[in-house]
PDB file of C-alpha atoms in Angstrom:
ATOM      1  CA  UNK A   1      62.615  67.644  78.039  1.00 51.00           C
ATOM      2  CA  UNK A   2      60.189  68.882  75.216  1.00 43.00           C
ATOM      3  CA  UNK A   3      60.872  72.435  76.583  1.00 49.00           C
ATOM      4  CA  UNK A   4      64.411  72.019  76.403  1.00 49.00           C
ATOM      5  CA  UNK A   5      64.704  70.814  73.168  1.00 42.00           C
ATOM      6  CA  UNK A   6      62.336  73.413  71.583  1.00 48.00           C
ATOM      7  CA  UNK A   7      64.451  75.931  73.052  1.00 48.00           C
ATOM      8  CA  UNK A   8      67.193  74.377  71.504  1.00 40.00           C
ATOM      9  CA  UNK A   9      65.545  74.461  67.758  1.00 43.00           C
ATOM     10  CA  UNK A  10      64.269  77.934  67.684  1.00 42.00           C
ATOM     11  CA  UNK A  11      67.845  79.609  68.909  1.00 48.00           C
ATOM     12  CA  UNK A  12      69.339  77.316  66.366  1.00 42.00           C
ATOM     13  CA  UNK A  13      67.238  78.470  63.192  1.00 42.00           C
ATOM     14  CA  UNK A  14      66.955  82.309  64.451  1.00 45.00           C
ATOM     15  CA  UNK A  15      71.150  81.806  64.269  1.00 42.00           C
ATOM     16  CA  UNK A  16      70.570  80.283  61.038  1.00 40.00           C
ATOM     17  CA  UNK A  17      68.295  83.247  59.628  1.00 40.00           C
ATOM     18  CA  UNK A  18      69.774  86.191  61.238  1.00 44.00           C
ATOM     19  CA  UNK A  19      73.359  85.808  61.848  1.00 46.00           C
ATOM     20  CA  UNK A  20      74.872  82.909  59.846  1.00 42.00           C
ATOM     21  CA  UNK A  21      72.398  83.888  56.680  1.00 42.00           C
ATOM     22  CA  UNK A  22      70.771  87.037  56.293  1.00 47.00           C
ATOM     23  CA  UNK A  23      68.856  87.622  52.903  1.00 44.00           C
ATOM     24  CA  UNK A  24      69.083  91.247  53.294  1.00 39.00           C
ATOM     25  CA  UNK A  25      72.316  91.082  54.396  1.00 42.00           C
ATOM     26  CA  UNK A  26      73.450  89.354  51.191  1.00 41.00           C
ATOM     27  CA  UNK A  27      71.374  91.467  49.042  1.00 40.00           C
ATOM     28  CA  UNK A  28      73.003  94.462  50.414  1.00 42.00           C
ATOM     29  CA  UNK A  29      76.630  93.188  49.528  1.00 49.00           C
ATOM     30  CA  UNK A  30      75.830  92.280  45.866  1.00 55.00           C
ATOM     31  CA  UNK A  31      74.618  95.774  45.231  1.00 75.00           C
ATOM     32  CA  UNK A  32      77.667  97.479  46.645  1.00 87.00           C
ATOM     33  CA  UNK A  33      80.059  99.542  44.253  1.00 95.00           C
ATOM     34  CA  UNK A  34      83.400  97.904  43.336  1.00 97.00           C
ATOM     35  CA  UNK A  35      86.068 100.676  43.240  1.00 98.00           C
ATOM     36  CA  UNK A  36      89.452 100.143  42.355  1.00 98.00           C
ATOM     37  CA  UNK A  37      92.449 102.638  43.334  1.00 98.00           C
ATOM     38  CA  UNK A  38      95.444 102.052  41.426  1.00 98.00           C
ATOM     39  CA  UNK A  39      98.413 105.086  42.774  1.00 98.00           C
ATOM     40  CA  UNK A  40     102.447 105.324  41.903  1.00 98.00           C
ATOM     41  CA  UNK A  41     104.003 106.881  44.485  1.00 96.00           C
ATOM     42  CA  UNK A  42     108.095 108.000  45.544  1.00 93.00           C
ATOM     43  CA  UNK A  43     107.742 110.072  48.089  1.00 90.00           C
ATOM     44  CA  UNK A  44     104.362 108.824  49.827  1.00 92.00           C
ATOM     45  CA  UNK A  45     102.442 111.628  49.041  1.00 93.00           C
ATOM     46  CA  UNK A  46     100.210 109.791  46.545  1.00 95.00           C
ATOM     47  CA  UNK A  47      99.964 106.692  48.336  1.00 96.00           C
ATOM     48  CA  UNK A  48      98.733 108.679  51.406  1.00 94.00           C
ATOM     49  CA  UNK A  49      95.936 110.682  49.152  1.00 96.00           C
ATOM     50  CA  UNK A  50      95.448 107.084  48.175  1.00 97.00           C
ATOM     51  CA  UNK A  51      95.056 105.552  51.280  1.00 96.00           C
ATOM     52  CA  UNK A  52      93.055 108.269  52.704  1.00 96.00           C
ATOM     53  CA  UNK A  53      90.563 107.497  49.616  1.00 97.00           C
ATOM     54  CA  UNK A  54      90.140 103.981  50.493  1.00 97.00           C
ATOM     55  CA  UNK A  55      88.940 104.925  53.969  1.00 97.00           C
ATOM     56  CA  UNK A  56      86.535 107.407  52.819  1.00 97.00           C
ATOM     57  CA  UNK A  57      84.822 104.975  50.618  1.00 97.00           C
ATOM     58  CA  UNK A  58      85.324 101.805  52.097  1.00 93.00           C
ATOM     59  CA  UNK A  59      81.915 102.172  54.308  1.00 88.00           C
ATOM     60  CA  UNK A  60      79.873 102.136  51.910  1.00 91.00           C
ATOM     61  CA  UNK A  61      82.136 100.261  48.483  1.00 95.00           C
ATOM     62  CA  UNK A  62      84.037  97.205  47.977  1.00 96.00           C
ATOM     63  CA  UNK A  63      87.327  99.489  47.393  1.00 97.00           C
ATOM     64  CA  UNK A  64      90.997  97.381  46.011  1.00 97.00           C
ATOM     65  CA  UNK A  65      94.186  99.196  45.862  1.00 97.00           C
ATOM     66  CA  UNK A  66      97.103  98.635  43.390  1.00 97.00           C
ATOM     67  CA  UNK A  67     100.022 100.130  43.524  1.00 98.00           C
ATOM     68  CA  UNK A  68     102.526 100.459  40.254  1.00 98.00           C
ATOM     69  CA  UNK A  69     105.250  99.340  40.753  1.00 97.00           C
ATOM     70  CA  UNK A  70     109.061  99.081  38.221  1.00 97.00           C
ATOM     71  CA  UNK A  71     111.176  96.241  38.301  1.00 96.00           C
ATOM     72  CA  UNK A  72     114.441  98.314  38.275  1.00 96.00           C
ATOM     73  CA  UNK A  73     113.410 100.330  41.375  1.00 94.00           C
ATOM     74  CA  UNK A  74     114.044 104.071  41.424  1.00 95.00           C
ATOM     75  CA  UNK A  75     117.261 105.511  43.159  1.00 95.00           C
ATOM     76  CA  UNK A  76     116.569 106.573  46.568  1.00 91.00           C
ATOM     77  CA  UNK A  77     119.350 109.923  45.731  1.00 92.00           C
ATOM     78  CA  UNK A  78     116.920 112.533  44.801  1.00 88.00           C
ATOM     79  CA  UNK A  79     119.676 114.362  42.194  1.00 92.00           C
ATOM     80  CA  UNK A  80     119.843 110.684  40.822  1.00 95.00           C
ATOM     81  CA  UNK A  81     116.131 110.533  40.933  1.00 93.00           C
ATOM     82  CA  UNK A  82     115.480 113.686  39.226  1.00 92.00           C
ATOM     83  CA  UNK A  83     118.059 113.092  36.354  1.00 96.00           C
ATOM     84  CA  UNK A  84     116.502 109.476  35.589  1.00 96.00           C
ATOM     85  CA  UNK A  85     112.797 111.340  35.826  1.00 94.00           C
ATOM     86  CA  UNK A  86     114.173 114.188  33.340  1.00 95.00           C
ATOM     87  CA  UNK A  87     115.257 111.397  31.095  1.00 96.00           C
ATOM     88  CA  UNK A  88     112.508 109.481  30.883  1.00 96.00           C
ATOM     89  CA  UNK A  89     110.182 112.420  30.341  1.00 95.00           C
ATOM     90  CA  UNK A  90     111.896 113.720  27.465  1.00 96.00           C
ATOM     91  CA  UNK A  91     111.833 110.244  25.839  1.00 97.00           C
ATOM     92  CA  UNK A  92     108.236 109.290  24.548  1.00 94.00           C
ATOM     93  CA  UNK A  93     108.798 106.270  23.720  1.00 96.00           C
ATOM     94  CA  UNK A  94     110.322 104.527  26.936  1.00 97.00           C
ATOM     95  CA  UNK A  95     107.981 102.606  29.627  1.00 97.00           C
ATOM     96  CA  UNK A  96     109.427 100.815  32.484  1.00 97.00           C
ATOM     97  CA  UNK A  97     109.140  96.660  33.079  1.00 97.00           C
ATOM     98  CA  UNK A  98     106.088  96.591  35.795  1.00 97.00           C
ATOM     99  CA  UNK A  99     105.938  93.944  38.129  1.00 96.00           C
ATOM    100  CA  UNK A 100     102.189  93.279  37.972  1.00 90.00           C
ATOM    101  CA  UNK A 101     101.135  94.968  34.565  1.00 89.00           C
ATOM    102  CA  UNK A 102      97.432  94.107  34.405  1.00 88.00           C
ATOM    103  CA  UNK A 103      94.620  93.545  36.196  1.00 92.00           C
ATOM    104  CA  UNK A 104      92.561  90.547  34.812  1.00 85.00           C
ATOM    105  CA  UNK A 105      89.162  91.929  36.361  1.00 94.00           C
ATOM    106  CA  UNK A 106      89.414  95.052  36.079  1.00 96.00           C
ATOM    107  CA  UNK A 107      86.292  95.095  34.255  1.00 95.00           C
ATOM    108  CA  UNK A 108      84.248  94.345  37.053  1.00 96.00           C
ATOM    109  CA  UNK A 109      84.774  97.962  38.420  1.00 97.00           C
ATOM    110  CA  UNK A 110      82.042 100.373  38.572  1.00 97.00           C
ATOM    111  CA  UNK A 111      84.749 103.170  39.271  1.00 98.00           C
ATOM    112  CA  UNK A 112      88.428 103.116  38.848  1.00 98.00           C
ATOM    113  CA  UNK A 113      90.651 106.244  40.050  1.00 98.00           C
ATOM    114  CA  UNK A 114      94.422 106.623  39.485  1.00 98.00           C
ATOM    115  CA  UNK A 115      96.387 108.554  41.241  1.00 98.00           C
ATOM    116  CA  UNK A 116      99.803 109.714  40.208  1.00 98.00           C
ATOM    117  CA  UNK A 117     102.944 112.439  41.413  1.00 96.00           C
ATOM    118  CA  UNK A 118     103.719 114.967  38.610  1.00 96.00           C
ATOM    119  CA  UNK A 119     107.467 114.182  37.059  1.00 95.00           C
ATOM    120  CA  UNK A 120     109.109 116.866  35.497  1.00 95.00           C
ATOM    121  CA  UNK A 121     105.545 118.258  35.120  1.00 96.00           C
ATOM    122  CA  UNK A 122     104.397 115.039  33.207  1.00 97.00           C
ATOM    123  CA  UNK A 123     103.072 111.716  34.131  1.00 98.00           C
ATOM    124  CA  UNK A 124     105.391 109.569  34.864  1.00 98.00           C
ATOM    125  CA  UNK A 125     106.075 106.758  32.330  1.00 98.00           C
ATOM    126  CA  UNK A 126     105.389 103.771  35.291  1.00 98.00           C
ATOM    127  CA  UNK A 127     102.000 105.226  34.998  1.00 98.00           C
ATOM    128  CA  UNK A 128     101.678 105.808  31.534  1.00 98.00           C
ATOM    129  CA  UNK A 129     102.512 101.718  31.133  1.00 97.00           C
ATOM    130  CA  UNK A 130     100.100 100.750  33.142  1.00 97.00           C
ATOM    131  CA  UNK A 131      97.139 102.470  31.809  1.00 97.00           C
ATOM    132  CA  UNK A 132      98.327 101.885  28.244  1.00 96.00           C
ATOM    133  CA  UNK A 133      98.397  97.683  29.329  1.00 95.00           C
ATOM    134  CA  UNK A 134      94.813  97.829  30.430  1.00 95.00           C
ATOM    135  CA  UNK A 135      91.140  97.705  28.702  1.00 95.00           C
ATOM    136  CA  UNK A 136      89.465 100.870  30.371  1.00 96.00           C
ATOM    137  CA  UNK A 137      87.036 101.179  27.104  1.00 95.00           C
ATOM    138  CA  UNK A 138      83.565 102.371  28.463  1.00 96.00           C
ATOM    139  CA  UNK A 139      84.616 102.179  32.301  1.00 97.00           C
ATOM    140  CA  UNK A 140      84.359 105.461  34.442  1.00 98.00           C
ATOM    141  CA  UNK A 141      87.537 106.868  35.448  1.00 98.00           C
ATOM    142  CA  UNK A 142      88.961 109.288  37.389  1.00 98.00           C
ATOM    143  CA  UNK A 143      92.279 111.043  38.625  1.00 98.00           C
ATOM    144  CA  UNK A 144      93.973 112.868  41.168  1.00 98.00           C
ATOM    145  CA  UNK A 145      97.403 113.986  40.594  1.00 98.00           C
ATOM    146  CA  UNK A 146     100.219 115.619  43.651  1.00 96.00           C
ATOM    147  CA  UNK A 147     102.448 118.370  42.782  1.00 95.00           C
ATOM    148  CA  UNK A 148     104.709 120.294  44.434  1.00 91.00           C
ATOM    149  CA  UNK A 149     103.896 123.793  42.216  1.00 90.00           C
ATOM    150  CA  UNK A 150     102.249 122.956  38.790  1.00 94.00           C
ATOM    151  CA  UNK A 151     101.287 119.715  37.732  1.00 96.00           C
ATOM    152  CA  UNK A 152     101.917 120.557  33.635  1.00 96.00           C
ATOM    153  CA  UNK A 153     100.659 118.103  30.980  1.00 97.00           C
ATOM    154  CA  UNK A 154     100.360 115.232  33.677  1.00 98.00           C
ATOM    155  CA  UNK A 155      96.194 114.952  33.672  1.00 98.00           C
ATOM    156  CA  UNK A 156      96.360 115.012  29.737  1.00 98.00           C
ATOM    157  CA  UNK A 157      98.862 112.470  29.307  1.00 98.00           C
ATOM    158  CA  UNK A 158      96.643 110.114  31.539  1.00 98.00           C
ATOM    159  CA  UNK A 159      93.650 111.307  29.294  1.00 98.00           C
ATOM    160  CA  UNK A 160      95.120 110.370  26.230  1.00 97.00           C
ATOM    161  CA  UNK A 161      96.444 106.830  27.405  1.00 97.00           C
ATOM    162  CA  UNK A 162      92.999 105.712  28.775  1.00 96.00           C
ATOM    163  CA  UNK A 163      91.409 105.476  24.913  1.00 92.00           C
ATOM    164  CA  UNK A 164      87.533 105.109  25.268  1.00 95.00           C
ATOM    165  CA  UNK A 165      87.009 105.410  29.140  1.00 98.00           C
ATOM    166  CA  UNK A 166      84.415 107.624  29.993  1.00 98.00           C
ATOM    167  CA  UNK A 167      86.208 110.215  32.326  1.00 98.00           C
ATOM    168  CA  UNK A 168      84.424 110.916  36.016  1.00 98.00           C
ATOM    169  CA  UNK A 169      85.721 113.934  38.991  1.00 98.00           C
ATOM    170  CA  UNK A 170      89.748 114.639  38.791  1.00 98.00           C
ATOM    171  CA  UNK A 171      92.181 116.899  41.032  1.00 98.00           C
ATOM    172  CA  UNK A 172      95.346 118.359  41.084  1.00 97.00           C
ATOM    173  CA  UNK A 173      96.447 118.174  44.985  1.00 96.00           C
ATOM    174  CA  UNK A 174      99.311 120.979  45.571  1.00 95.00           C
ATOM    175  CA  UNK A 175     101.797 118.962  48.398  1.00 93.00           C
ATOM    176  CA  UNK A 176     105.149 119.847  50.426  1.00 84.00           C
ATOM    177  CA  UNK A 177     108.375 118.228  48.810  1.00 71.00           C
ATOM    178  CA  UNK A 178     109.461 116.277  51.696  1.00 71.00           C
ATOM    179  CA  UNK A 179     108.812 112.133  51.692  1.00 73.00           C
ATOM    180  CA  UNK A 180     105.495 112.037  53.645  1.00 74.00           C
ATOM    181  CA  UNK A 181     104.814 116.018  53.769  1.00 77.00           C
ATOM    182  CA  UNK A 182     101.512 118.234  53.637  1.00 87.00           C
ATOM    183  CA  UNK A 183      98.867 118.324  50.585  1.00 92.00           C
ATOM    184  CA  UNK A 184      95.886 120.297  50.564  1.00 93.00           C
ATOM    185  CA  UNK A 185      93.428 118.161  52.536  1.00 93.00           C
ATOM    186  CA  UNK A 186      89.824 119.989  51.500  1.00 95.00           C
ATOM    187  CA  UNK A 187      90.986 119.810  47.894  1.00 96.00           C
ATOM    188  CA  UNK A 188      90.684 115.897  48.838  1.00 97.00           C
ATOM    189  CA  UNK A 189      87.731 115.944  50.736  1.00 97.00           C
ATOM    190  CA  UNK A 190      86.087 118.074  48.153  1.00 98.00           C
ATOM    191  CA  UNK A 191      86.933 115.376  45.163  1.00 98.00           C
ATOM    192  CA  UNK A 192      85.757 112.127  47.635  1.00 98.00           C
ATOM    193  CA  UNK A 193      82.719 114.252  47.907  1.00 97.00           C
ATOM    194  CA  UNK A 194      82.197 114.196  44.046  1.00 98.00           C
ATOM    195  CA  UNK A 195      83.250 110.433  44.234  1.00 97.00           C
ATOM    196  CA  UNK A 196      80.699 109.772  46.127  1.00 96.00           C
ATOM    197  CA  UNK A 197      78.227 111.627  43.768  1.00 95.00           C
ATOM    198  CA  UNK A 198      79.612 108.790  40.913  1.00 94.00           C
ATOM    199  CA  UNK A 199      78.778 105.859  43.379  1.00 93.00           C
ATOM    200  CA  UNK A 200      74.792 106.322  44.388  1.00 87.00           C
TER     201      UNK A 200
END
């Protein structure tokens, strides 16, 4: 009966010590990175790059992902589509209504990264709102941006609406037109690589 019971109490507390509570366990998830992805995406380009991101760095970082989106979505005719883009780049003042402007905690990030498509080789005003609606002062940031032959002013713009972040690894990521096509995967690889640098 003794036996028995002592049996009983030493599985129970090695549970209690080594699977229900371990201290290194717990010491290991407050040090971990918090990374935030934010990405605007039509085609799916971007939000593949993006979710390809999350993968990479999920082992070893708390990773989030955001995605912008407009109220008034964007017409689904690309001639439509690249009329309304044209518009809106040529006009510096407009920014579309988001439907989840700002991220309450998004000082808690070690790292944030936006990614973005290039629009009429700009950024695109969706993206341009959101940065402009957040607090980024002193936080590390960095971009990647798709194109489809020359991605223009669009890294710039981003720089210049992100007043007082401190500015980490970037890329421009060449991809096929089509919804969902190619993009140059070792360009990627190499930038997560440089991520990673940002996160020991």
């Amino acid at each position: 009966m003794f036996n028995s019971l002592k049996k009983v109490l030493v599985s129970f507390f090695a549970f209690i010590f080594t699977g229900f509570f371990n201290p290194l366990d717990a010491h290991i998830e407050e040090k971990a990175k918090k990374v935030l992805i934010v990405y605007f995406s039509y085609t799916g380009n971007t939000e593949k790059i993006a979710n390809k991101t999350v993968k990479a760095l999920g082992s070893s970082c708390k990773v989030d992902i955001h995605r912008i989106e407009t109220f008034n979505e964007y017409p689904e005719d690309r001639n439509e589509l690249r009329d309304q883009a044209e518009r809106e780049a040529n006009d510096d003042k407009f920014r579309p209504e988001l439907k989840s402007p700002n991220i309450d905690d998004i000082k808690s990030y070690d790292l944030i990264i936006i990614g973005t498509p290039t629009w009429w080789y700009k950024a695109p005003k969706a993206v341009l709102a959101f940065l402009e609606a957040q607090d980024l002062s002193a936080k590390k940031v960095c971009f990647f941006v798709t194109h489809a032959g020359d991605s223009g002013s669009c890294l710039d713009d981003m720089h210049k609406a992100c007043k007082g972040a401190n500015f980490g690894p970037e890329v421009k990521i060449y991809c096929t037109f089509p919804v969902n096509g190619e993009f140059d995967e070792k360009a990627v690889e190499n930038w997560i690589s440089e991520l990673r640098k940002e996160l020991i």
